[in-house]
Each structure stands twice: as C-alpha cells, then as structure tokens.
Amino acid sequence: MAAELWEIRDFIAEVPAFAELPGKVLDALPRRLTVRYLRRGRPFPPPDAEPGLWIVRSGALAVREPDGRLREKLGETDLYLDAPQPTEPEARGEDTAETPAVAVVEDSLLYQLPLPAFEDLLEAHPVFAWRFERSRRERLERALSELGQGGRPEALMAATVEALRRREPITASPAIPIRQGAEIMTEAQVSALLLVEDERLVGLVTDRDLRRRCLAAGVSVDSPLREIMTESLITVAPTSSAFEASLLFSRHNIHHLPVVAEDGALVGILSTSDLLRHQGTHSIHLVRDAMAAPDLEAIARVGSRLPDLEAQLVAIGAEAEPLGEAMVTVTDAMTRRLTELAEQALGPAPVDWAWAALGSQGRREQTAFTDQDNALILDEAFDPAQHGEWFERFAQFVTEGLAAAGLEPCPGETMATTPDWRQSVAGWARTFRDWIEQPEPHSIMLATNFFDMRVVAGRDSLLDALWGTVRPLARSNTIFQRRLANNALAIRMPLGFFRRLVVVDDEQHDDRLDLKRYGLMPIADLARLHAVSLGLPELHTVRRLQAASAAGGLSASAAAGLVDAWRLFYVLRARHQAAQARRGEPLDNRLDPDRLSGLERDHLRDAFRVVDDHQRWVRAPFDVSGTR
C-alpha cells in the first residue's frame, strides 16, 4: 500500500465509528474512499457527489436547522451521512426535526465512502452498524453499559446478598421469655434473633434490644420477646446486590437485614459485619462515624472522606442512582447528627420541627462536590417572638457544621439560616401559594429548588401536610406550569464538540463542559416540570421521569432516553471528580474535552440531542411560545 493510503488508513482507524473494525477491513478502506477538497462557501454535499458517508479530515462544516439555528459543527473525525436514515419513532416527548442544511464554513478536506461500500460495512460488521442503525436512546444504553464495565469481580456491585449470607437463620417464637431468647442467641453466637409465628416473620430482637429495651428499661426477663422486638422490619431479597443492601444499612442506620424471598419465605439474615468482611471501606463506615460523632470536628472528618468514597464507588463500577444514594446517605447522617448535637447544646426545641434538604440532596442525587440547600418547617405552635432566636441558633449550628464537613453555604443563601426559610406549615403554604399564583422569574427560580424538599431530620408529617396543600394547587395552575416550562428551557444544550471546545451556539464556545449546568440541571428541570404538572410525589429525577411516563405525561421512549442521558452525565461527572480526588485537585463539575475519547464525545452528542429534542417538544403541551 502506498504511503498516502497508509496515512489515510491510520486516520480512519482513529474515527470512533471505524475503530473496532478488523485490521484487514481498515486496510482495504482507503481504496474505496473518494477524496474531496471543498472551499469555504461551497455547497454541501457537492451537487455532483453520490450519496454516502462523509468523514471530515480537516476544516469545518456547519449543520443548521431549517430556521437557521446552528444544530452542530463538524470538525476532524466527525461524520455526516448523506443518505436516507432510519427515523426514530415520533412519540410523546420526542421532537422530530426536518432535514438540516449543511454549509462549508472553512476550507475542508473530506473523505467520502460511497453508499454501496457503506452498506457493505453495515451488513458485515454489527459493531459498525450499531453507530448508524440504532436510535440515540439505544446508543446511550450501550454507552452506559460500556461505562459500567471494568469493576473488579469481587466488587460490592457484583456480589449478591445470598453469596454473602454466612449461615442458616436462627429463629424463635415471639412468645418465649426474653431470658430464653438471650440463651438461644448466646449458644448460637449471633447478635440477632429472627422471630417467626405461623411460618411468618413477625419481628427481630438484637443484642442492643436486650440491653436497651429490657435491662435499661427494667422489663422482666420473664416477659415474652414480643414486648421488646422490632416489628416494622426492613428486608432485602437474596438476589439483591450487596451494594443495594449497603444502602439500606446506611440509609436506615440499622445493623441487620432479614433476607426474604419473593414468595415471602424467610431465607436468612445479613449483618453489616457480613458486608464489611466483603468490602472494607464503604458508606456504612461513614454513616456509623457520623451518627456517633461527638462534636463538629468529628463530623468534619466524616465529610472530608466523601471524595474518597465517591472515588471508590466509581472504581467498583457503581451505577448513577446507587452512587448518588450512597453519597446522600452520608450527608443525611451528618445532618441528622448535627441536629442532635444542636439540641444537646441549645436544649430541647420549643416546638416540633422538620429539617428539609433541597436541591440535589433533596432529590438524592449528590456527588462529593456540592453546596448546601436547606430549610426548616415548624409546627403551627411556632411563635417568632418566643421561639425565633432558638431556631436561628439551631440553623446556624447545623449549617456551620455542614460547611465544616465540606458542604459550602449556598451562594444564594437558600438555607435555614435565612429567616424566610424558617416558617410554620401555614407560612410555607402561603409562600408556595404566592409563587404559584404570582409566578415571576424570581419566584420560579425559588420554586424549582423548594419543590425538591425532603425531610432529613425531625417530623416528616410537617412536610406531608404542606405537600397536601401545595401539589394540588400547582397541578391546577397552568400559568405556573408554563413559567416552570420556560425555566426548564432556559439552559440551551450544547451542540457538541469542535476541536478542543464545547459548542453551545454560534457565538458561545467553552473550553470546559460543565456537566451540571449543561447536563444534569436541564434534565432535572424537565423531570420536575412533569412531576408538578401531574401532581406526582417523586423527587429523584429518574423516578420522576418514570412516574410521569406511567401517568401518560410523556412516552416510555422519551422518558427512557432522558433517564439514560441523565445517567451518562452523572457517571461522567462522578468519574471526573474521582479522577480529581486521586490527583489531589479541588473538585468541580467542569470536564476538559481533551480528556474525552472520540467515542465519549459521540455518546455526549447523543445525550445532548435527546435533551434538546425534549426541550423543543415541551413547548407545545405547556404552551411556551417563542424561539430559542
């Protein structure tokens, strides 16, 4: 092969769509290519060219929508297929675009693979065909599968609960005396006893229950075990992953999980010790340390370990939702412990309260790099004159503790230290009513955060009462929903990558990709919009989209595409932060395009387009006018 053809062959091998083709196929490709040099301003595709696949070697092409809006800018190694393509099904939540116009905006050197040769590759090589014959959603599913590979076989993600369970369950009747139950536990050398009645699991007694509920409480050891047992049990399936079990341990701050099969049969019990024998460092450790922290310094030490936890979870191949859940369980534990320490320092609260997390913590979507957004919901007995100072000091204590643990104060002061964000249930109801009935831009900005409220500590019923008023009000107000939709369209998705830059539009080219601003936030805004318009209680972005689809708010295909895009952005963000932690760098959300492979750039382009399509589709059902 001539030197020129070898050089073309080596270039083609660097193009992601061709990279996995066999060497012999790559060797033969240069002879099937047509080389074209097009001056700036020339029509594209050239009028004399046959249909085929175009590969940009140098220069630039601009792809525009029929209305003139820039859709994509193509540079070196990018592809443009000038041929009929399978169309993705039009469904509720998916926008269908007309054929774009393409212009040569720089003098360009291009290779063209004629349509028959292109079709030969599609037929002979499924790995090549996947890039062109599948929908963006299917390509995103594959991207997530590829990102999940590489975890160690012994990793927490790979093991099942059944694999970690060490022995058959030790059971007893809840009617036997406490003394006899303690003897059974001692003889079997177990720290928990499963209580069964009529072949049905009815309760659990642990060695801690024996100490606290029997000895310390003065209950006779001749009383039946049912008097000290835990009845409302959290259980786990034997087929669940050890990672799922670890989240249950962490979230509920428990040490034993009964293992129950799908048919209700008792299989055994899993303890935190079983899990820790398998995987030494995990969120369970951090939750334990947080809940036992004696002071703010100890809380700060727990917070300082969050980047290491994120890096470890990334290394074992944790998926997006479990990774976020693991991070939030630690943040929640630190928050709960800080509220306990605050009450120890200030004395008992004068009225009942609920500490609510907002934003990514409220939605259970945090990473190690985050700030704090929170609020206090107070009982109707709250009197600002009598109780205001206590709750001001309480909020100050907790937020300062979170800041010491690495959760920076919110730049917009959306925190419980702000008097407006410490209100009774009735006060909060009035605030939400004002936002909904007078949806000005500032009100909408605040509402987007506060519709993500979740109680972390205190009385859950206070927030439940508030949602009982607010959600029906928001669901019935179409003007509020329209303004919420406008907010969800405020961030325009990037078009892709051009050379070393992120292309946002004709004028804006950034040297970093902010994965929060240009990835996670727009999808969270769309999911919140659907949840509010349908009156749904879900908070997590993925669960909001899935619930909205089930309720008919958008198609299953559109919801799945947005979910996959969200997961891709989240995993890439977590990987980026894990790499920064390993290098000892400050964490951020801004990814250097130079660190992306060509395939990752292609995956991100697909994700951008999925979100952009839904943003455009949203305009009609929510009556949003104007162009972006």
XYZ file of C-alpha atoms in Angstrom:
628
model
C 0.000 0.000 0.000
C 1.311 3.450 -0.901
C 2.393 5.751 1.916
C -0.531 8.111 1.227
C -3.016 5.272 1.608
C -1.385 4.097 4.853
C -1.725 7.613 6.204
C -5.436 7.661 5.315
C -5.864 4.202 6.824
C -4.295 5.318 10.118
C -6.557 8.361 10.237
C -9.711 6.303 9.597
C -8.702 3.934 12.410
C -8.886 6.904 14.812
C -12.511 7.676 13.871
C -14.667 6.123 16.662
C -17.191 4.504 14.308
C -14.396 2.677 12.439
C -12.060 1.975 15.358
C -13.345 -1.543 16.111
C -13.294 -2.810 12.532
C -10.840 -5.650 11.792
C -7.406 -4.628 10.549
C -7.904 -6.186 7.101
C -11.106 -4.192 6.613
C -9.333 -0.971 7.581
C -6.501 -1.827 5.175
C -8.969 -2.056 2.278
C -10.941 1.104 3.082
C -8.627 3.809 1.634
C -9.076 2.431 -1.902
C -12.853 2.740 -1.566
C -12.757 6.390 -0.467
C -13.132 9.474 -2.631
C -11.043 12.463 -1.560
C -12.694 15.884 -1.923
C -11.362 19.348 -1.151
C -14.094 21.966 -0.729
C -13.520 25.694 -0.413
C -15.371 27.727 2.170
C -18.851 28.662 0.956
C -19.170 25.756 -1.498
C -22.451 23.803 -1.366
C -22.501 20.593 0.639
C -22.878 17.845 -0.263
C -21.396 18.765 -3.655
C -24.056 18.587 -6.416
C -22.005 16.025 -8.345
C -21.496 13.692 -5.365
C -23.318 10.403 -4.975
C -24.921 9.595 -1.589
C -22.553 8.241 1.029
C -20.804 8.752 4.346
C -18.596 11.851 4.637
C -15.606 11.944 7.001
C -14.076 15.309 7.892
C -10.279 15.184 7.699
C -9.737 18.914 8.243
C -11.744 22.121 8.077
C -15.302 22.601 9.332
C -18.947 22.111 8.349
C -21.930 23.839 9.986
C -25.190 21.897 10.197
C -28.236 24.149 10.582
C -31.930 23.662 11.199
C -34.331 24.966 8.523
C -34.859 28.083 10.672
C -31.117 28.844 10.520
C -30.305 27.785 14.083
C -26.949 26.039 14.411
C -27.501 22.356 15.096
C -23.953 21.032 15.038
C -20.454 21.977 13.986
C -18.385 19.204 12.441
C -14.601 19.048 12.545
C -11.811 16.497 12.293
C -13.004 12.824 12.563
C -16.686 13.872 12.557
C -19.134 12.148 10.216
C -22.054 13.246 8.054
C -24.311 10.656 6.433
C -25.878 11.844 3.186
C -28.392 9.030 2.784
C -31.878 8.062 3.972
C -31.626 7.147 7.664
C -33.982 5.116 9.833
C -36.127 7.623 11.691
C -36.747 7.320 15.382
C -40.449 6.890 16.148
C -42.285 10.087 16.882
C -43.710 9.760 20.354
C -44.964 11.915 23.175
C -41.882 13.760 24.351
C -39.722 13.381 21.227
C -39.281 16.172 18.717
C -38.864 15.313 15.040
C -36.628 17.696 13.134
C -36.696 18.452 9.413
C -33.703 17.755 7.185
C -30.927 20.188 8.143
C -28.883 22.384 5.820
C -25.097 21.971 5.743
C -22.524 24.623 4.835
C -18.748 24.503 4.377
C -17.531 27.188 6.803
C -13.778 26.545 6.450
C -11.725 25.178 3.578
C -12.175 21.452 4.155
C -10.585 18.146 3.205
C -13.108 15.295 3.288
C -13.252 11.598 2.522
C -16.424 10.063 1.123
C -17.353 6.398 1.455
C -19.884 5.624 -1.319
C -23.268 4.357 -0.177
C -22.802 0.757 -1.511
C -19.484 0.420 0.355
C -21.059 1.917 3.479
C -23.955 -0.550 3.285
C -21.487 -3.430 2.881
C -19.867 -2.431 6.185
C -23.259 -2.178 7.882
C -24.176 -5.691 6.796
C -20.846 -7.336 7.571
C -19.949 -5.644 10.872
C -22.641 -5.215 13.569
C -20.275 -3.173 15.742
C -20.105 -0.626 12.916
C -23.817 -0.821 12.113
C -24.716 -0.034 15.725
C -23.417 3.509 15.303
C -25.818 4.249 12.443
C -28.789 1.905 12.629
C -29.796 2.362 16.261
C -31.684 5.203 17.883
C -29.882 7.693 20.095
C -31.575 6.102 23.100
C -30.234 2.648 22.214
C -26.759 4.074 21.713
C -26.974 5.736 25.139
C -27.980 2.419 26.700
C -24.891 0.852 25.187
C -22.733 3.753 26.375
C -23.922 3.213 29.950
C -23.200 -0.493 29.653
C -19.668 0.279 28.487
C -19.136 2.769 31.321
C -20.221 0.128 33.832
C -17.545 -2.337 32.736
C -14.208 -2.701 34.400
C -15.301 -3.228 38.011
C -13.436 -5.888 39.958
C -15.181 -9.304 40.093
C -15.117 -9.215 43.884
C -16.578 -5.716 43.982
C -19.642 -4.889 46.001
C -21.655 -4.381 42.809
C -21.023 -7.960 41.672
C -21.863 -9.878 44.850
C -25.405 -10.856 45.807
C -26.881 -10.926 49.294
C -27.191 -14.705 49.056
C -23.463 -15.004 48.333
C -22.595 -13.019 51.473
C -25.007 -14.791 53.817
C -22.895 -16.991 56.095
C -25.321 -19.269 57.970
C -28.869 -20.545 58.223
C -31.280 -18.293 60.141
C -31.649 -18.702 63.900
C -35.337 -18.347 64.737
C -37.623 -18.465 67.752
C -41.211 -17.781 68.728
C -42.070 -14.254 69.931
C -43.967 -15.895 72.801
C -40.916 -17.366 74.566
C -39.411 -15.480 77.539
C -36.721 -12.884 76.921
C -34.335 -14.953 79.077
C -34.748 -17.983 76.785
C -34.226 -15.830 73.677
C -30.977 -14.471 75.128
C -29.808 -18.020 75.852
C -30.519 -19.076 72.242
C -28.518 -16.101 70.935
C -25.608 -16.844 73.268
C -25.492 -20.522 72.361
C -25.694 -19.806 68.611
C -23.233 -16.884 68.902
C -25.470 -14.492 66.983
C -26.315 -10.848 67.619
C -29.865 -11.034 66.238
C -32.767 -13.458 66.591
C -35.495 -13.754 63.948
C -38.967 -14.235 65.424
C -41.386 -16.412 63.474
C -45.063 -17.143 64.052
C -47.113 -19.492 61.841
C -44.101 -19.731 59.494
C -44.202 -15.954 59.027
C -41.512 -13.459 60.032
C -43.065 -11.135 62.613
C -40.134 -9.475 64.347
C -36.461 -9.195 65.217
C -34.591 -8.921 68.513
C -30.934 -7.850 68.653
C -28.406 -7.762 71.467
C -28.926 -3.985 71.513
C -32.657 -4.551 72.132
C -31.785 -6.788 75.084
C -29.687 -4.010 76.612
C -31.893 -1.002 75.854
C -35.437 -2.334 75.798
C -35.064 -4.951 78.515
C -32.245 -4.305 81.002
C -32.118 -0.496 80.795
C -35.925 -0.212 80.663
C -36.449 -2.546 83.625
C -38.501 -5.095 81.657
C -38.606 -8.529 83.286
C -36.563 -11.226 81.546
C -39.588 -13.481 82.005
C -41.667 -11.270 79.691
C -42.253 -12.546 76.130
C -39.839 -11.496 73.415
C -42.631 -9.730 71.524
C -42.513 -6.934 74.142
C -39.049 -5.832 73.012
C -38.975 -6.957 69.372
C -38.880 -4.679 66.326
C -41.999 -5.316 64.248
C -41.705 -2.960 61.258
C -38.830 -4.676 59.520
C -36.826 -3.569 56.513
C -35.937 -6.648 54.477
C -33.805 -7.484 51.449
C -34.138 -10.100 48.702
C -31.448 -12.797 48.314
C -30.962 -11.737 44.680
C -30.314 -8.082 45.585
C -26.774 -6.824 45.189
C -24.610 -6.315 48.224
C -24.454 -2.676 47.177
C -28.246 -2.346 47.487
C -28.060 -3.918 50.935
C -25.337 -1.485 51.956
C -27.587 1.440 51.019
C -30.383 0.066 53.210
C -27.972 -0.294 56.140
C -26.691 3.240 55.648
C -29.988 4.980 54.950
C -31.823 3.475 57.930
C -28.803 3.238 60.266
C -29.505 -0.423 61.034
C -27.189 -3.402 61.505
C -29.295 -6.424 60.478
C -31.420 -7.135 57.402
C -33.710 -10.181 57.265
C -33.347 -11.875 53.873
C -36.788 -12.687 52.451
C -37.513 -14.361 49.108
C -40.054 -13.063 46.598
C -42.666 -15.552 47.849
C -42.237 -14.294 51.428
C -40.142 -17.234 52.611
C -37.505 -16.401 55.226
C -34.055 -17.175 53.827
C -31.745 -15.798 56.497
C -30.231 -12.605 57.846
C -27.459 -10.286 56.652
C -25.435 -8.143 59.049
C -23.169 -5.179 58.498
C -20.328 -7.422 59.653
C -21.006 -9.763 56.716
C -20.808 -6.819 54.365
C -17.698 -5.310 55.908
C -15.874 -8.630 55.664
C -16.505 -8.450 51.929
C -15.705 -4.779 51.341
C -13.675 -2.930 53.916
C -14.461 0.734 53.246
C -17.916 1.913 52.413
C -20.675 4.389 53.200
C -21.698 2.186 56.148
C -18.488 3.184 57.933
C -19.092 6.860 57.280
C -22.728 6.717 58.399
C -21.685 4.958 61.604
C -18.962 7.520 62.239
C -21.336 10.399 61.528
C -24.077 9.130 63.842
C -21.542 8.539 66.631
C -19.700 11.857 66.126
C -19.263 13.625 69.496
C -18.587 17.083 68.040
C -18.235 19.233 64.914
C -14.617 18.185 64.381
C -15.660 14.544 64.091
C -18.415 15.481 61.616
C -15.847 17.413 59.569
C -13.609 14.334 59.427
C -16.503 12.300 58.013
C -17.185 14.951 55.367
C -13.532 15.031 54.335
C -13.806 11.351 53.345
C -16.663 11.864 50.867
C -14.345 12.347 47.841
C -12.614 9.052 48.679
C -15.988 7.313 48.952
C -17.024 8.654 45.545
C -13.720 7.525 44.011
C -14.131 4.046 45.487
C -17.698 3.699 44.222
C -16.619 4.811 40.754
C -13.789 2.264 40.832
C -16.165 -0.636 41.582
C -18.484 0.380 38.745
C -21.360 1.822 40.788
C -24.252 2.985 38.628
C -25.643 6.505 38.826
C -28.588 6.087 41.212
C -26.857 3.841 43.794
C -23.802 6.100 43.708
C -25.916 9.175 44.441
C -27.854 7.326 47.138
C -24.614 6.298 48.847
C -23.334 9.873 48.906
C -26.646 11.246 50.200
C -26.945 8.669 52.993
C -23.701 10.039 54.429
C -24.776 13.683 54.032
C -28.140 12.861 55.617
C -26.412 11.099 58.521
C -24.144 14.102 59.127
C -27.182 16.399 59.022
C -29.193 14.277 61.465
C -26.286 14.069 63.879
C -25.765 17.829 63.695
C -29.417 18.412 64.627
C -28.924 16.111 67.637
C -25.747 17.920 68.691
C -27.543 21.250 68.268
C -30.334 20.182 70.621
C -27.760 18.939 73.115
C -26.091 22.360 73.033
C -29.240 24.516 72.953
C -31.681 22.403 74.929
C -34.904 20.808 73.648
C -36.685 22.522 70.769
C -39.615 24.699 71.887
C -41.889 23.263 69.137
C -41.760 20.371 66.680
C -39.665 20.904 63.555
C -38.542 19.244 60.318
C -35.143 19.870 58.726
C -35.595 19.677 54.953
C -32.916 19.237 52.306
C -33.437 20.873 48.915
C -31.776 20.576 45.517
C -29.580 17.571 44.787
C -29.609 16.368 48.406
C -33.398 16.586 48.462
C -33.559 14.572 45.229
C -30.880 12.087 46.472
C -28.550 12.953 43.588
C -25.464 14.410 45.270
C -21.829 13.941 44.362
C -18.815 14.810 46.506
C -18.721 18.365 45.119
C -21.847 20.151 46.315
C -23.132 23.026 48.385
C -25.963 23.011 50.907
C -29.604 23.996 50.375
C -31.936 23.526 53.325
C -34.939 24.887 55.197
C -36.901 24.454 58.429
C -40.609 23.596 58.583
C -42.061 24.378 62.003
C -45.152 23.331 63.908
C -48.148 25.675 63.931
C -47.348 26.465 67.574
C -44.238 28.331 66.376
C -44.189 31.949 67.594
C -41.351 34.021 66.064
C -41.194 36.290 69.106
C -40.892 33.404 71.556
C -39.102 30.757 69.515
C -37.349 32.618 66.707
C -33.992 33.031 68.457
C -33.757 29.324 69.359
C -34.350 28.207 65.764
C -31.969 30.854 64.418
C -29.195 29.457 66.622
C -30.242 25.894 65.726
C -29.991 26.635 61.991
C -26.646 28.376 62.459
C -25.232 25.379 64.338
C -26.281 22.837 61.700
C -25.270 24.861 58.632
C -21.871 25.722 60.130
C -21.341 22.033 60.860
C -22.197 21.115 57.272
C -19.838 23.805 55.987
C -17.046 22.373 58.155
C -17.790 18.976 56.573
C -17.226 20.384 53.084
C -20.761 21.405 52.061
C -20.250 25.053 51.236
C -23.031 27.530 52.111
C -25.441 28.221 49.271
C -24.306 31.346 47.353
C -27.957 32.426 47.116
C -28.464 31.870 50.873
C -31.145 29.233 50.321
C -30.560 27.873 53.799
C -32.383 27.590 57.095
C -30.275 30.486 58.421
C -32.355 32.832 56.235
C -35.493 33.857 58.204
C -37.754 33.415 55.153
C -36.766 29.746 55.025
C -37.796 29.061 58.650
C -41.579 29.003 58.677
C -44.598 27.184 60.054
C -46.554 24.854 57.773
C -49.130 27.606 57.220
C -46.369 30.112 56.463
C -44.813 27.785 53.905
C -48.236 27.182 52.338
C -48.675 30.953 51.887
C -45.196 31.245 50.364
C -45.847 28.450 47.868
C -49.259 29.934 47.029
C -47.604 33.280 46.256
C -45.049 31.574 43.985
C -47.742 29.602 42.175
C -50.282 32.415 41.782
C -47.695 35.127 41.021
C -45.068 33.232 39.018
C -42.462 35.925 38.473
C -38.933 34.860 37.375
C -37.514 35.074 40.913
C -40.461 33.100 42.308
C -39.986 30.385 39.693
C -36.271 30.168 40.481
C -37.078 29.623 44.166
C -39.922 27.207 43.457
C -37.665 24.921 41.409
C -35.497 24.412 44.487
C -38.252 24.099 47.070
C -40.294 21.589 45.068
C -37.381 19.208 45.789
C -37.832 19.399 49.592
C -37.301 16.198 51.578
C -37.245 15.796 55.368
C -33.873 14.615 56.678
C -34.474 15.032 60.420
C -37.445 15.841 62.620
C -41.157 15.304 61.946
C -41.975 14.032 58.438
C -45.659 14.840 58.922
C -44.986 18.588 58.778
C -43.844 18.367 55.151
C -46.571 15.839 54.326
C -49.164 18.388 55.445
C -47.553 21.062 53.271
C -47.485 18.876 50.145
C -51.146 18.027 50.699
C -51.919 21.698 50.050
C -49.227 22.683 47.554
C -49.207 19.860 44.999
C -52.909 20.110 44.023
C -52.554 23.893 43.783
C -49.570 23.656 41.416
C -51.169 20.905 39.351
C -54.234 23.035 38.641
C -52.362 26.233 37.695
C -51.405 26.117 34.009
C -49.829 29.596 34.067
C -47.408 28.465 36.789
C -46.618 25.335 34.781
C -45.949 27.424 31.667
C -43.477 29.585 33.605
C -41.895 26.446 35.034
C -41.555 25.150 31.466
C -39.892 28.407 30.415
C -37.391 27.890 33.223
C -36.766 24.307 32.065
C -35.870 25.666 28.616
C -33.595 28.446 29.882
C -30.410 26.396 29.541
C -29.729 25.527 25.948
C -27.966 22.215 25.471
C -24.533 22.214 23.815
C -24.494 21.168 20.187
C -21.407 19.027 20.560
C -17.654 19.456 20.324
C -15.492 21.242 17.808
C -11.773 20.704 18.129
C -10.995 21.357 21.804
C -14.114 23.406 22.513
C -17.690 22.774 23.635
C -20.064 24.372 21.115
C -23.121 25.950 22.752
C -24.272 28.107 19.831
C -22.909 30.285 17.018
C -21.233 32.668 19.453
C -20.509 30.646 22.595
C -17.667 28.113 22.600
C -16.404 26.975 26.031
C -13.120 25.285 26.875
C -14.793 23.120 29.544
C -18.040 21.143 29.684
C -19.978 21.931 32.860
C -21.714 18.589 33.404
C -24.086 20.046 35.979
C -25.211 23.116 34.032
C -25.245 21.521 30.570
C -26.315 18.040 31.571
C -27.915 17.250 34.901
C -29.760 20.516 35.598
C -31.799 20.696 32.363
C -32.992 17.102 32.813
C -33.819 17.696 36.493
C -35.808 20.792 35.453
C -37.765 18.817 32.837
C -38.460 15.980 35.284
C -39.662 18.438 37.934
C -41.934 20.126 35.385
C -43.611 16.814 34.549
C -43.924 15.845 38.225
C -45.503 19.173 39.207
C -47.916 19.196 36.261
C -49.104 15.684 37.130
C -49.114 16.140 40.923
C -46.553 13.367 41.449
C -44.774 12.896 44.814
C -41.492 11.545 43.392
C -38.336 13.621 43.919
C -35.458 11.755 42.249
C -35.081 12.800 38.603
C -35.131 9.218 37.300
C -38.185 8.253 39.334
C -39.978 11.458 38.325
C -39.469 10.681 34.639
C -40.548 7.069 35.038
C -43.636 8.052 37.045
C -44.528 10.778 34.521
C -44.316 8.224 31.722
C -46.536 5.792 33.652
C -49.057 8.628 34.141
C -49.101 9.430 30.410
C -47.182 12.699 30.618
C -44.565 11.555 28.112
C -43.815 8.401 26.162
C -41.877 5.496 27.621
C -39.273 6.011 24.891
C -38.815 9.713 25.693
C -38.573 9.008 29.428
C -36.033 6.225 28.865
C -33.922 8.494 26.658
C -33.851 11.255 29.271
C -33.068 8.741 32.028
C -30.140 7.325 30.062
C -28.851 10.830 29.284
C -29.070 11.762 32.980
C -27.211 8.605 33.985
C -24.474 9.278 31.433
C -23.960 12.849 32.670
C -23.985 11.717 36.310
C -21.478 8.897 35.842
C -19.120 11.078 33.793
C -19.344 13.804 36.449
C -18.575 11.308 39.226
C -15.655 9.859 37.235
C -14.304 13.344 36.624
C -14.445 14.165 40.348
C -12.959 10.795 41.318
C -10.009 11.464 38.995
C -9.560 14.915 40.538
C -9.599 13.377 44.025
C -6.905 10.873 43.023
C -4.756 13.708 41.660
C -5.296 15.771 44.809
C -7.067 18.547 42.892
C -10.080 20.594 44.043
C -13.332 19.043 42.829
C -15.561 20.721 40.241
C -18.121 19.907 37.538
C -16.114 21.172 34.550
C -14.781 18.459 32.276
C -11.902 19.123 29.886
C -12.955 17.950 26.377
C -9.340 16.909 25.786
C -9.830 14.155 28.373
C -12.730 12.655 26.393
C -12.267 9.873 23.880
C -13.880 10.200 20.475
C -16.463 7.614 21.499
C -17.322 9.524 24.688
C -17.812 12.671 22.625
C -20.222 10.764 20.393
C -22.140 9.482 23.420
C -22.408 13.009 24.819
C -23.648 14.345 21.476
C -26.417 11.748 21.576
C -27.301 12.800 25.128
C -27.350 16.494 24.176
C -29.708 15.759 21.285
C -32.078 13.669 23.427
C -32.463 16.533 25.907
C -32.681 19.190 23.192
C -35.413 17.222 21.405
C -37.471 17.032 24.594
C -36.946 20.708 25.361
C -38.364 21.545 21.945
C -41.254 19.112 22.341
C -42.213 20.587 25.736
C -43.159 23.903 24.100
C -46.456 22.643 22.673
C -48.102 20.876 25.657
C -47.083 23.677 28.032
C -47.972 26.460 25.573
C -44.498 28.009 25.533
C -44.094 30.476 22.668
C -41.008 31.989 21.084
C -37.779 30.548 19.764
C -34.540 29.765 21.475
